[in-house]
XYZ file of C-alpha atoms in Angstrom:
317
model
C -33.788 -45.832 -118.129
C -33.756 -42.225 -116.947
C -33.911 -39.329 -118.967
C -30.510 -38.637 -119.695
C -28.845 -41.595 -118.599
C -26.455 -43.387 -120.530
C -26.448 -46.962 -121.226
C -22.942 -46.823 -119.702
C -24.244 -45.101 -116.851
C -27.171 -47.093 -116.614
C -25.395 -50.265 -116.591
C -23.040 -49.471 -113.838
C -25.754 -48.745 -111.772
C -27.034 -52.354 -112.045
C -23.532 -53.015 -110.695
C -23.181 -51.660 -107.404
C -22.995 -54.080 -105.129
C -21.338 -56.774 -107.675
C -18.919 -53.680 -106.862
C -18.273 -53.991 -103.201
C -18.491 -58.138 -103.217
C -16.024 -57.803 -105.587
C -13.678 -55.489 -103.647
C -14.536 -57.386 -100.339
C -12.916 -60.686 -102.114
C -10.215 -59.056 -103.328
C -9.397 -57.556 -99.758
C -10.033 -61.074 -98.130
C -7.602 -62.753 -100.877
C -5.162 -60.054 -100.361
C -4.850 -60.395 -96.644
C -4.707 -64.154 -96.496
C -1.742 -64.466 -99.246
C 0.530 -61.900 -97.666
C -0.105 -61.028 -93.920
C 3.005 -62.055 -92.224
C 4.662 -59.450 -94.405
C 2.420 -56.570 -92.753
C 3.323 -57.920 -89.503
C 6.789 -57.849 -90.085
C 6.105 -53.810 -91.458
C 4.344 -53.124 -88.554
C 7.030 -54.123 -85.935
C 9.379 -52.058 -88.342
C 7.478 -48.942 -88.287
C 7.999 -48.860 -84.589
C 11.312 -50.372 -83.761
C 13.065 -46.697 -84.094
C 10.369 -45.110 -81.978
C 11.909 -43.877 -78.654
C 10.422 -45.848 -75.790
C 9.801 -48.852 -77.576
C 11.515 -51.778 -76.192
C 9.572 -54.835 -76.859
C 10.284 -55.385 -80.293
C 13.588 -57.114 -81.677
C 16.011 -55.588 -83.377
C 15.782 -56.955 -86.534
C 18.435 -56.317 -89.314
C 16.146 -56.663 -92.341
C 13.060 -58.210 -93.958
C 14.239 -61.673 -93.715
C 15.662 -61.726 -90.711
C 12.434 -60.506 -88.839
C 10.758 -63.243 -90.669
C 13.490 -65.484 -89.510
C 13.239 -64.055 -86.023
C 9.223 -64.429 -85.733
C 9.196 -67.420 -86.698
C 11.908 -69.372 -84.020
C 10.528 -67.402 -81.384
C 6.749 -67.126 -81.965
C 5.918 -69.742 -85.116
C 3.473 -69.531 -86.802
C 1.223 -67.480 -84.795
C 3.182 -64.660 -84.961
C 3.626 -64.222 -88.305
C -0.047 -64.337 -88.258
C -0.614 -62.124 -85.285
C -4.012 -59.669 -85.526
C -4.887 -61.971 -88.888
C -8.416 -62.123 -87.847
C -9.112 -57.934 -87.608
C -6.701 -57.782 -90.384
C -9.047 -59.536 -92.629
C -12.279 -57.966 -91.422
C -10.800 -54.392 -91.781
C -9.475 -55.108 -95.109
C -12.972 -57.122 -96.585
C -14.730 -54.223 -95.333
C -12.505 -51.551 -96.552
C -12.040 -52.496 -99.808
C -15.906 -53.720 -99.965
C -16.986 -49.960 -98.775
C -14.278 -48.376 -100.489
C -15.282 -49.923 -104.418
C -18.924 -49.309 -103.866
C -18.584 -45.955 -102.139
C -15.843 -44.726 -104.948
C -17.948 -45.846 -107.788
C -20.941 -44.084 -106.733
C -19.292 -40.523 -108.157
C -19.309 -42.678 -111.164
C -23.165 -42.898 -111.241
C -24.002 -39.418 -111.230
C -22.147 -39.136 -114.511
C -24.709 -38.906 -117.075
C -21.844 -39.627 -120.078
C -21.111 -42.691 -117.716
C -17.063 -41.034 -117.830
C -15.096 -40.133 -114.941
C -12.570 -36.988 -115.379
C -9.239 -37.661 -113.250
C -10.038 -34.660 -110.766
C -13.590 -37.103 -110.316
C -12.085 -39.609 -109.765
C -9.298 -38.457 -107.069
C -12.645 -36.964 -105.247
C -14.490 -39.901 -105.081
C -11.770 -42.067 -103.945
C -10.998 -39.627 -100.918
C -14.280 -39.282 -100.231
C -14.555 -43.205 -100.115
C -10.954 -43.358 -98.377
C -12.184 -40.769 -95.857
C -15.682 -42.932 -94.745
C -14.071 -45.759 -94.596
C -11.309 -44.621 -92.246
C -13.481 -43.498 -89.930
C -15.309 -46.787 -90.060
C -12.500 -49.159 -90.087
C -10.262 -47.055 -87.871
C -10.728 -49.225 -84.490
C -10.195 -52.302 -86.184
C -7.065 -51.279 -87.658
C -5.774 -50.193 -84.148
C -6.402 -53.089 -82.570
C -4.474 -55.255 -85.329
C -1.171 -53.240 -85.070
C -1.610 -53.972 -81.287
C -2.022 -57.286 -81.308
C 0.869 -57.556 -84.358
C 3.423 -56.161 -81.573
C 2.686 -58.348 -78.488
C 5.602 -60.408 -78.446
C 6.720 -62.810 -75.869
C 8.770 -59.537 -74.231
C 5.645 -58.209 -73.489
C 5.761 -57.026 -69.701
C 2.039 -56.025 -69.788
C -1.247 -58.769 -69.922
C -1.787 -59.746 -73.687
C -4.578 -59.070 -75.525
C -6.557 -62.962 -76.014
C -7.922 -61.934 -79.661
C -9.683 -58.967 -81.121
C -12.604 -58.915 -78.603
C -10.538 -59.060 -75.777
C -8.708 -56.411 -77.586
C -11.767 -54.396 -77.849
C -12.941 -55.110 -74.274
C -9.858 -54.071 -72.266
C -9.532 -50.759 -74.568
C -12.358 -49.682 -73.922
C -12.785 -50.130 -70.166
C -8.361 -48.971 -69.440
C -8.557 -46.203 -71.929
C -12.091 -45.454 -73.242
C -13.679 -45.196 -76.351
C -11.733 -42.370 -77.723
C -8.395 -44.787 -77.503
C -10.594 -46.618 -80.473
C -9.744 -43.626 -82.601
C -5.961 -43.195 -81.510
C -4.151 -42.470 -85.449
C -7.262 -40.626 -86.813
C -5.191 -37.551 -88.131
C -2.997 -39.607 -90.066
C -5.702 -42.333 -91.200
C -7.910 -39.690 -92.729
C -4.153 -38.321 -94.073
C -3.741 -41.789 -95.792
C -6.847 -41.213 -98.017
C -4.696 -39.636 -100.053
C -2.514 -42.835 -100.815
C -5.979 -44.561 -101.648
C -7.197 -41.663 -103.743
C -3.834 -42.036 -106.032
C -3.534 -45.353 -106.531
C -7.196 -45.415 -107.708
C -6.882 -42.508 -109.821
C -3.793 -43.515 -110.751
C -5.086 -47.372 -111.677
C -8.368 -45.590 -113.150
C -6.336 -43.638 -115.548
C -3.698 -46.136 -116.656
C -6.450 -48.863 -117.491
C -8.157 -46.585 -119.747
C -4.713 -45.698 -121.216
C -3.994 -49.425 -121.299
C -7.048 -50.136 -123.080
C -6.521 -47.636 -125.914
C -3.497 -48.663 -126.801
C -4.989 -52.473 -127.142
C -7.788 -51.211 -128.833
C -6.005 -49.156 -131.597
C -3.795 -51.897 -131.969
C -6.244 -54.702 -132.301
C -8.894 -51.745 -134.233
C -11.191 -52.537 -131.904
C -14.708 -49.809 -131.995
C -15.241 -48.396 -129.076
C -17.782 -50.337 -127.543
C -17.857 -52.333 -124.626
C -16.469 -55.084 -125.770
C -12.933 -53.178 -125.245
C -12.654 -53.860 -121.493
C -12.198 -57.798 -122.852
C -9.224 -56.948 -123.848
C -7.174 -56.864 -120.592
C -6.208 -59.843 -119.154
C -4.744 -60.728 -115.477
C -1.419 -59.727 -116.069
C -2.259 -56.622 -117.137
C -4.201 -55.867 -113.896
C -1.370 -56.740 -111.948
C 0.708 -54.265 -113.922
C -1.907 -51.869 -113.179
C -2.261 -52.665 -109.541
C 1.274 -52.457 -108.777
C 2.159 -49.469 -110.717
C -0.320 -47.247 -109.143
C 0.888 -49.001 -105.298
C 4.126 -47.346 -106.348
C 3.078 -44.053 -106.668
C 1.240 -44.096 -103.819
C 3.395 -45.415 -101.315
C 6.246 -43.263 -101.903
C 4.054 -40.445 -101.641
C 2.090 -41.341 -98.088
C 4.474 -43.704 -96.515
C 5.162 -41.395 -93.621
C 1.433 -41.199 -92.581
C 1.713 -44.997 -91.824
C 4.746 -44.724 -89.324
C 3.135 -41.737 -88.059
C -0.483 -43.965 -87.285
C 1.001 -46.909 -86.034
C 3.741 -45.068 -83.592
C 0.434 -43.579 -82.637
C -1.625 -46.867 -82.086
C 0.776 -48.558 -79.715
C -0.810 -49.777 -76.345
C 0.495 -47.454 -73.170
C 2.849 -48.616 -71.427
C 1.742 -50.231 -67.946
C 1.682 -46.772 -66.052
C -1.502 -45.962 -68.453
C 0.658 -43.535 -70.520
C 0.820 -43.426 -74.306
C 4.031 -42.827 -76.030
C 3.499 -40.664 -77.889
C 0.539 -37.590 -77.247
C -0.195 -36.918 -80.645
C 1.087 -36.619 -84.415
C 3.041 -33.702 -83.901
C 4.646 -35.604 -80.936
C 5.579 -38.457 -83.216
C 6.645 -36.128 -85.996
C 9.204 -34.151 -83.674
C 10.284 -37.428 -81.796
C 10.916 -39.059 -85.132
C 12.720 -36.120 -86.875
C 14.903 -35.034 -84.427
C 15.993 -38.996 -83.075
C 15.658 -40.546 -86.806
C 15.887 -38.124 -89.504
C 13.993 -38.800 -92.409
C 14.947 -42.266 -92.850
C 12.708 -42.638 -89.529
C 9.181 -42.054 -91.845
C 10.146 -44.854 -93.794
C 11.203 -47.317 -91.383
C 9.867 -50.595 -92.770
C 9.032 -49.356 -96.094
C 11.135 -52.574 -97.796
C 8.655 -54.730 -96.565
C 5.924 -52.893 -97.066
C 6.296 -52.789 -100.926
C 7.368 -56.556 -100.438
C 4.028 -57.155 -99.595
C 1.605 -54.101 -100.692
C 3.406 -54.525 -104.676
C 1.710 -58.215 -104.899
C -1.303 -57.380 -102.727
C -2.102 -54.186 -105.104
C -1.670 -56.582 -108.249
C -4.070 -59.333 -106.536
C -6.540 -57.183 -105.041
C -6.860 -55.424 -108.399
C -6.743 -59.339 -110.292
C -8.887 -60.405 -108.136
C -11.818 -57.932 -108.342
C -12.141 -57.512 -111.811
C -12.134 -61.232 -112.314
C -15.034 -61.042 -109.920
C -16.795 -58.335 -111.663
C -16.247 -60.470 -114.942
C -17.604 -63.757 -113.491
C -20.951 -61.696 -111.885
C -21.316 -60.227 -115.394
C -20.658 -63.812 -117.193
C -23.943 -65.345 -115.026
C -26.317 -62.572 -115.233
C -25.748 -62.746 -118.829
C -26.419 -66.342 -118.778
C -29.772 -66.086 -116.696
């Protein structure tokens, strides 16, 4: 061990990439369970937006379910599953590891809250630019529908393929300015998860005079991380929810002339405000928490129960 360092410190460096295999399962378990709900959010998010005419009106959550369904099955409540999954494994994967890096360079092994909102945005902000491509092409292929006038995309490298040779590379990286705006919801509901676990945990501690050793993290269970992970979702959604209207008005294919809808995020914002109001930055945000309250709670359920089962074997080799 380093000069220094402290056991805590040490120890989480030993646990790195445990780290991002357990955030890559939790974003795999995550997608799988609740996808047709982002689907439905996504077709919401652009259903106000002024020269948009492909998607159905639908009256509510349900109904677009409903609607999906009888007109598209199965499929398209899991349209742009297969990028949704990839972006989301990766994201989450890059996203732990990169966040708990700041955590490294801690010699007490303790993050202050101001840390940790700076390492998650640092980690949201990398991973945006990474993952940003992927995520367009899944709200593209979530809004074919059988309305569609133009050719449909075949799959994600079909997707890829025909964006880049009609519109170019740069198309890849249409919803930047917003994307690398939504770090922000991923920098709260980490800090925001960071700091109510360690809350949690002295409460249970004191209460249960447990010493302050390791042995204290033991003392949260599943339920308790889906309390976490949904609490924190909360606060960040609320907060950011415009960004993701914004992004996805943004990340709509052209229409067959080659022309986007919308130029850029001050376009959308102006569009939106002056057609919408404000209640047109949170189209679609009943489904979203319908979906992102449970995926917060089993991303979070899932990755420490990871981290606990890595720890669990090492211990036994």
């Amino acid at each position: 061990m380093p000069p220094g360092t402290s056991p805590e410190a040490a120890e989480a460096e030993a646990w790195t990439w445990e780290n991002a295999a357990a955030g890559a399962a939790a974003g795999f378990a995550t997608v799988a369970a609740l996808h047709p709900l982002d689907v439905v959010r996504t077709r919401f998010q652009v259903s106000g937006g002024r020269g948009w005419s492909e998607v159905p009106p639908y009256r509510n959550t349900a109904h677009a379910v409903y609607t999906i369904t009888r007109s598209e099955g199965l499929r398209g409540l899991y349209a742009g599953f297969y990028p949704a999954v990839l972006g989301s494994t990766v994201s989450w994967g890059l996203y732990f590891f990169l966040a708990k890096q700041r955590y490294l360079q801690r010699k007490d092994g303790q993050l202050h809250p101001v840390h940790h909102l700076i390492s998650a945005a640092e980690a949201g902000a990398l991973v945006s630019l990474f993952t940003n491509p992927i995520w367009l092409v899944k709200t593209r292929l979530q809004l074919q529908t059988p309305k569609h006038h133009t050719s449909q995309y075949s799959g994600f490298s079909d997707a890829l393929r025909t964006i880049l040779r009609e519109e170019g590379f740069l198309a890849l990286y249409r919803g930047i300015g917003p994307g690398l705006l939504l770090v922000t919801h991923g920098a709260i509901q980490f800090t925001v998860y960071e700091e109510l676990r360690k809350a949690m945990i002295f409460v249970k501690s004191t209460q249960s005079r447990t010493d302050n050793g390791g042995g204290r993290e033991s003392l949260l269970n599943s339920i308790d991380f889906a309390a976490l992970g949904a609490g924190s979702k909360v606060a960040a959604t609320l907060l950011t929810y415009p960004y993701q209207v914004i992004r996805a008005r943004l990340q709509q294919r052209p229409g067959t002339d080659g022309t986007p809808k919308y130029s850029n995020s001050w376009h959308v914002v102006k569009e939106t405000a002056k057609y919408e109001g404000v209640r047109g930055f949170y189209r679609g945000i009943t489904s979203n928490l319908l979906k992102n309250l449970p995926a917060a709670s089993l991303t979070f359920v899932v990755y420490e129960n990871v981290i606990k089962l890595f720890k669990a074997t090492k211990e036994k080799t």
